Tab-separated table of C-alpha atoms in Angstrom:
chain	number	residue	atom	x	y	z
A	203	UNK	CA	-2.888	12.797	-11.673
A	204	UNK	CA	-1.770	10.153	-9.519
A	205	UNK	CA	-2.390	7.383	-11.652
A	206	UNK	CA	-0.641	4.282	-12.403
A	207	UNK	CA	-0.795	2.064	-14.441
A	208	UNK	CA	-0.673	-2.004	-15.041
A	209	UNK	CA	-0.424	-3.936	-17.126
A	210	UNK	CA	-1.783	-6.863	-17.665
A	211	UNK	CA	-4.785	-6.815	-15.211
A	212	UNK	CA	-4.961	-10.417	-14.737
A	213	UNK	CA	-2.932	-12.989	-16.046
A	214	UNK	CA	-3.103	-16.654	-15.847
A	215	UNK	CA	0.875	-18.817	-16.788
A	216	UNK	CA	2.030	-22.378	-16.680
A	217	UNK	CA	4.969	-23.069	-14.485
A	218	UNK	CA	7.197	-22.687	-17.337
A	219	UNK	CA	6.501	-20.116	-19.077
A	220	UNK	CA	8.056	-16.323	-18.901
A	221	UNK	CA	5.869	-13.506	-18.973
A	222	UNK	CA	6.280	-9.720	-17.898
A	223	UNK	CA	4.425	-7.200	-15.672
A	224	UNK	CA	4.667	-3.802	-16.470
A	225	UNK	CA	3.928	-0.870	-14.343
A	226	UNK	CA	4.221	3.275	-15.976
A	227	UNK	CA	3.416	6.493	-14.541
A	228	UNK	CA	4.340	10.496	-15.301
A	229	UNK	CA	4.148	12.430	-12.029
A	230	UNK	CA	7.797	12.185	-12.125
A	231	UNK	CA	8.219	9.883	-9.228
A	232	UNK	CA	11.957	8.817	-8.953
A	233	UNK	CA	11.095	5.713	-6.472
A	234	UNK	CA	9.167	2.930	-8.058
A	235	UNK	CA	8.134	-0.338	-5.919
A	236	UNK	CA	7.077	-3.598	-5.777
A	237	UNK	CA	4.516	-5.450	-3.593
A	238	UNK	CA	2.542	-9.069	-3.571
A	239	UNK	CA	-0.611	-8.978	-2.057
A	240	UNK	CA	-1.888	-12.392	-0.892
A	241	UNK	CA	-5.359	-12.478	-0.613
A	242	UNK	CA	-7.497	-11.116	2.734
A	243	UNK	CA	-3.074	-9.719	3.802
A	244	UNK	CA	-1.532	-6.423	3.535
A	245	UNK	CA	1.048	-6.045	0.187
A	246	UNK	CA	4.315	-7.848	1.030
A	247	UNK	CA	7.227	-5.355	0.006
A	248	UNK	CA	9.368	-7.642	-2.872
A	249	UNK	CA	11.098	-4.905	-4.549
A	250	UNK	CA	12.165	-0.492	-4.064
A	251	UNK	CA	13.662	1.240	-7.073
A	252	UNK	CA	15.524	5.178	-6.594
A	253	UNK	CA	16.812	6.948	-9.079
A	254	UNK	CA	16.176	3.614	-11.397
A	255	UNK	CA	18.906	1.669	-9.461
A	256	UNK	CA	17.383	-1.464	-7.075
A	257	UNK	CA	17.849	-0.684	-3.984
A	258	UNK	CA	15.910	-3.070	-1.807
A	259	UNK	CA	15.480	-6.917	-2.850
A	260	UNK	CA	13.383	-7.643	0.210
A	261	UNK	CA	15.168	-11.598	-0.663
A	262	UNK	CA	12.779	-11.910	-3.037
A	263	UNK	CA	13.795	-15.552	-4.984
A	264	UNK	CA	15.289	-14.999	-8.525
A	265	UNK	CA	12.422	-16.284	-10.436
A	266	UNK	CA	10.876	-12.408	-10.229
A	267	UNK	CA	13.362	-10.475	-11.839
A	268	UNK	CA	12.581	-6.138	-11.206
A	269	UNK	CA	13.812	-4.078	-14.315
A	270	UNK	CA	13.691	-0.031	-14.834
A	271	UNK	CA	14.567	1.096	-18.221
A	272	UNK	CA	13.807	4.571	-16.996
A	273	UNK	CA	12.262	7.217	-14.728
A	274	UNK	CA	8.548	5.924	-15.840
A	275	UNK	CA	8.732	2.856	-16.243
A	276	UNK	CA	8.943	-0.550	-13.961
A	277	UNK	CA	9.060	-3.850	-14.712
A	278	UNK	CA	8.425	-7.236	-12.277
A	279	UNK	CA	10.346	-10.624	-15.325
A	280	UNK	CA	8.468	-13.765	-13.982
A	281	UNK	CA	10.185	-17.645	-15.071
A	282	UNK	CA	9.346	-20.970	-13.659
A	283	UNK	CA	6.476	-19.384	-10.991
A	284	UNK	CA	5.545	-21.799	-8.026
A	285	UNK	CA	1.351	-22.246	-7.875
A	286	UNK	CA	2.220	-20.355	-4.382
A	287	UNK	CA	3.262	-17.582	-6.666
A	288	UNK	CA	0.136	-16.607	-7.458
A	289	UNK	CA	-1.254	-13.929	-5.758
A	290	UNK	CA	-2.172	-9.694	-6.861
A	291	UNK	CA	1.003	-8.258	-7.567
A	292	UNK	CA	0.908	-4.218	-6.831
A	293	UNK	CA	3.656	-1.542	-8.276
A	294	UNK	CA	3.529	1.977	-6.460
A	295	UNK	CA	5.455	4.779	-6.986
A	296	UNK	CA	6.649	8.064	-4.933
A	297	UNK	CA	8.215	11.746	-5.322
A	298	UNK	CA	11.751	11.288	-3.365
A	299	UNK	CA	12.291	13.884	-1.444
A	300	UNK	CA	14.054	14.742	2.065
A	301	UNK	CA	11.573	13.893	4.435
A	302	UNK	CA	10.807	10.196	3.429
A	303	UNK	CA	8.177	8.876	6.530
A	304	UNK	CA	6.348	11.842	4.681
A	305	UNK	CA	6.537	10.408	1.389
A	306	UNK	CA	3.005	8.876	-0.486
A	307	UNK	CA	2.958	6.319	-2.324
A	308	UNK	CA	0.818	6.134	-5.024
A	309	UNK	CA	-0.678	2.501	-6.160
A	310	UNK	CA	-1.474	0.746	-9.485
A	311	UNK	CA	-4.581	-1.606	-9.869
A	312	UNK	CA	-2.594	-4.446	-9.403
A	313	UNK	CA	-1.802	-7.419	-11.776
A	314	UNK	CA	-4.036	-10.718	-10.506
A	315	UNK	CA	-1.497	-13.727	-11.445
A	316	UNK	CA	-2.790	-16.981	-11.573
A	317	UNK	CA	0.414	-19.801	-11.913
A	318	UNK	CA	-1.049	-23.115	-12.662
B	296	UNK	CA	10.164	-3.693	16.707
B	297	UNK	CA	7.620	-1.235	14.741
B	298	UNK	CA	4.157	-2.511	14.184
B	299	UNK	CA	0.901	-1.743	13.351
B	300	UNK	CA	-2.397	-3.286	15.014
B	301	UNK	CA	-6.060	-3.293	13.755
B	302	UNK	CA	-8.416	-5.150	16.218
B	303	UNK	CA	-11.232	-4.718	14.080
B	304	UNK	CA	-11.109	-7.838	11.204
B	305	UNK	CA	-14.974	-6.840	10.024
B	306	UNK	CA	-17.297	-3.771	10.847
B	307	UNK	CA	-20.730	-3.671	9.414
B	308	UNK	CA	-22.330	-0.304	9.993
B	309	UNK	CA	-25.705	1.017	8.427
B	310	UNK	CA	-25.088	3.753	5.492
B	311	UNK	CA	-25.168	7.225	6.735
B	312	UNK	CA	-23.444	6.566	9.572
B	313	UNK	CA	-19.964	7.975	10.699
B	314	UNK	CA	-17.561	4.828	11.193
B	315	UNK	CA	-14.552	4.785	13.273
B	316	UNK	CA	-11.184	2.511	12.075
B	317	UNK	CA	-8.949	1.438	15.366
B	318	UNK	CA	-5.048	1.616	13.669
B	319	UNK	CA	-2.536	1.604	16.911
B	320	UNK	CA	1.488	1.640	15.565
B	321	UNK	CA	4.831	1.445	17.851
B	322	UNK	CA	7.690	3.290	16.928
B	323	UNK	CA	10.875	4.936	18.339
B	324	UNK	CA	11.446	7.139	16.064
B	325	UNK	CA	9.873	10.746	16.787
B	326	UNK	CA	9.763	11.209	13.298
B	327	UNK	CA	7.089	9.218	10.982
B	328	UNK	CA	4.686	9.216	8.688
B	329	UNK	CA	0.967	7.503	9.185
B	330	UNK	CA	-1.197	6.778	6.680
B	331	UNK	CA	-4.675	5.115	5.299
B	332	UNK	CA	-5.152	3.145	2.621
B	333	UNK	CA	-8.576	1.457	1.285
B	334	UNK	CA	-8.727	-1.641	-0.910
B	335	UNK	CA	-11.820	-2.367	-2.721
B	336	UNK	CA	-12.324	-6.035	-4.748
B	337	UNK	CA	-11.523	-4.732	-7.945
B	338	UNK	CA	-7.768	-4.484	-6.124
B	339	UNK	CA	-6.044	-1.215	-5.977
B	340	UNK	CA	-5.005	0.639	-2.933
B	341	UNK	CA	-6.205	4.278	-3.268
B	342	UNK	CA	-3.890	6.612	-0.608
B	343	UNK	CA	-6.568	8.743	1.427
B	344	UNK	CA	-5.105	10.447	3.752
B	345	UNK	CA	-1.710	11.505	5.890
B	346	UNK	CA	-0.949	12.239	9.188
B	347	UNK	CA	2.916	13.359	10.417
B	348	UNK	CA	4.478	13.200	13.649
B	349	UNK	CA	4.964	16.626	13.997
B	350	UNK	CA	1.866	17.812	12.948
B	351	UNK	CA	-0.270	19.771	15.057
B	352	UNK	CA	-3.605	19.176	13.510
B	353	UNK	CA	-5.836	15.939	12.846
B	354	UNK	CA	-5.433	15.580	8.924
B	355	UNK	CA	-9.010	16.007	6.762
B	356	UNK	CA	-9.842	14.820	3.897
B	357	UNK	CA	-13.187	15.432	2.548
B	358	UNK	CA	-15.533	12.710	4.593
B	359	UNK	CA	-12.175	11.524	6.105
B	360	UNK	CA	-10.563	12.553	9.150
B	361	UNK	CA	-7.810	11.007	10.976
B	362	UNK	CA	-7.964	11.375	14.954
B	363	UNK	CA	-3.910	11.320	15.569
B	364	UNK	CA	-3.597	10.783	19.475
B	365	UNK	CA	0.817	10.843	19.608
B	366	UNK	CA	0.455	9.931	23.883
B	367	UNK	CA	-1.887	7.001	22.984
B	368	UNK	CA	-0.046	6.231	19.157
B	369	UNK	CA	-3.672	5.998	17.958
B	370	UNK	CA	-4.693	6.986	13.936
B	371	UNK	CA	-8.065	6.357	13.624
B	372	UNK	CA	-10.069	6.593	10.312
B	373	UNK	CA	-13.431	8.694	10.948
B	374	UNK	CA	-15.774	8.560	7.648
B	375	UNK	CA	-18.312	10.369	8.314
B	376	UNK	CA	-22.078	9.747	6.474
B	377	UNK	CA	-20.898	6.547	5.498
B	378	UNK	CA	-21.774	5.506	1.075
B	379	UNK	CA	-22.035	2.296	-0.030
B	380	UNK	CA	-19.100	2.928	-1.414
B	381	UNK	CA	-17.000	2.755	0.719
B	382	UNK	CA	-17.268	-0.956	1.239
B	383	UNK	CA	-13.426	-1.938	1.168
B	384	UNK	CA	-10.515	-3.222	2.966
B	385	UNK	CA	-8.994	-0.290	5.327
B	386	UNK	CA	-5.416	-0.236	5.568
B	387	UNK	CA	-3.628	1.598	8.140
B	388	UNK	CA	0.419	2.386	7.246
B	389	UNK	CA	3.481	4.235	9.069
B	390	UNK	CA	6.803	4.471	7.634
B	391	UNK	CA	9.595	5.719	10.124
B	392	UNK	CA	13.636	5.335	9.345
B	393	UNK	CA	13.633	2.485	11.515
B	394	UNK	CA	12.869	0.664	9.062
B	395	UNK	CA	14.520	2.195	6.014
B	396	UNK	CA	11.264	4.378	5.464
B	397	UNK	CA	9.988	1.244	4.135
B	398	UNK	CA	5.882	1.332	4.894
B	399	UNK	CA	4.680	-1.438	7.187
B	400	UNK	CA	1.062	-2.121	6.584
B	401	UNK	CA	-1.364	-3.583	8.929
B	402	UNK	CA	-3.527	-6.404	9.203
B	403	UNK	CA	-6.714	-4.251	7.609
B	404	UNK	CA	-9.849	-4.223	8.650
B	405	UNK	CA	-13.120	-4.915	5.777
B	406	UNK	CA	-15.789	-2.676	6.465
B	407	UNK	CA	-19.216	-3.123	5.043
B	408	UNK	CA	-22.133	-0.401	4.502
B	409	UNK	CA	-25.747	-1.777	4.702
B	410	UNK	CA	-28.094	0.128	3.008
């Protein structure tokens, strides 16, 4: 089973709202990722968690706040977003092993976010 | 700089024909991994196939095969006997140690299978 589950599938929010995206996997993977994908573009890395600790933040604005409460769950808290933040947000997970170049990332179906 | 190049923004192919999606890459790290992902309009990124830089044989997964030409830095995806359900965006990707093992994606190729 290589399933990564993301909820909600769609989200519409105003610029003053606070919302959260959720990502869950039960494959025992200890690395989890958030990506942002604009239409007709490849995914862009936002955050990386390794063993529940934030290891990479790709200079993402503070209105995006990631959280990894346990090894199976990854959240992305959203606050005071801008219309240009509208995008598909993808979560991914992978098994942490010695040879990172061969690790396969498994993605969820994403959350389509619209900021009005 | 490490990068992935997909030169075909879009392709139209007749159903049941074989398809080759081009991908070239650039890296100075001798140890790297190459990946292909499929993204249907639903949004999910589906892992298709992996090729390691030290693998002697070309990777195959069902109807998917990777034509790995190391000297040319080429990693083309071949889909045999294409199906209507193969219509999607396809991303070639690479990861190596020079970019902290982050995955680098190409710009993608939009594949349309015609009935």
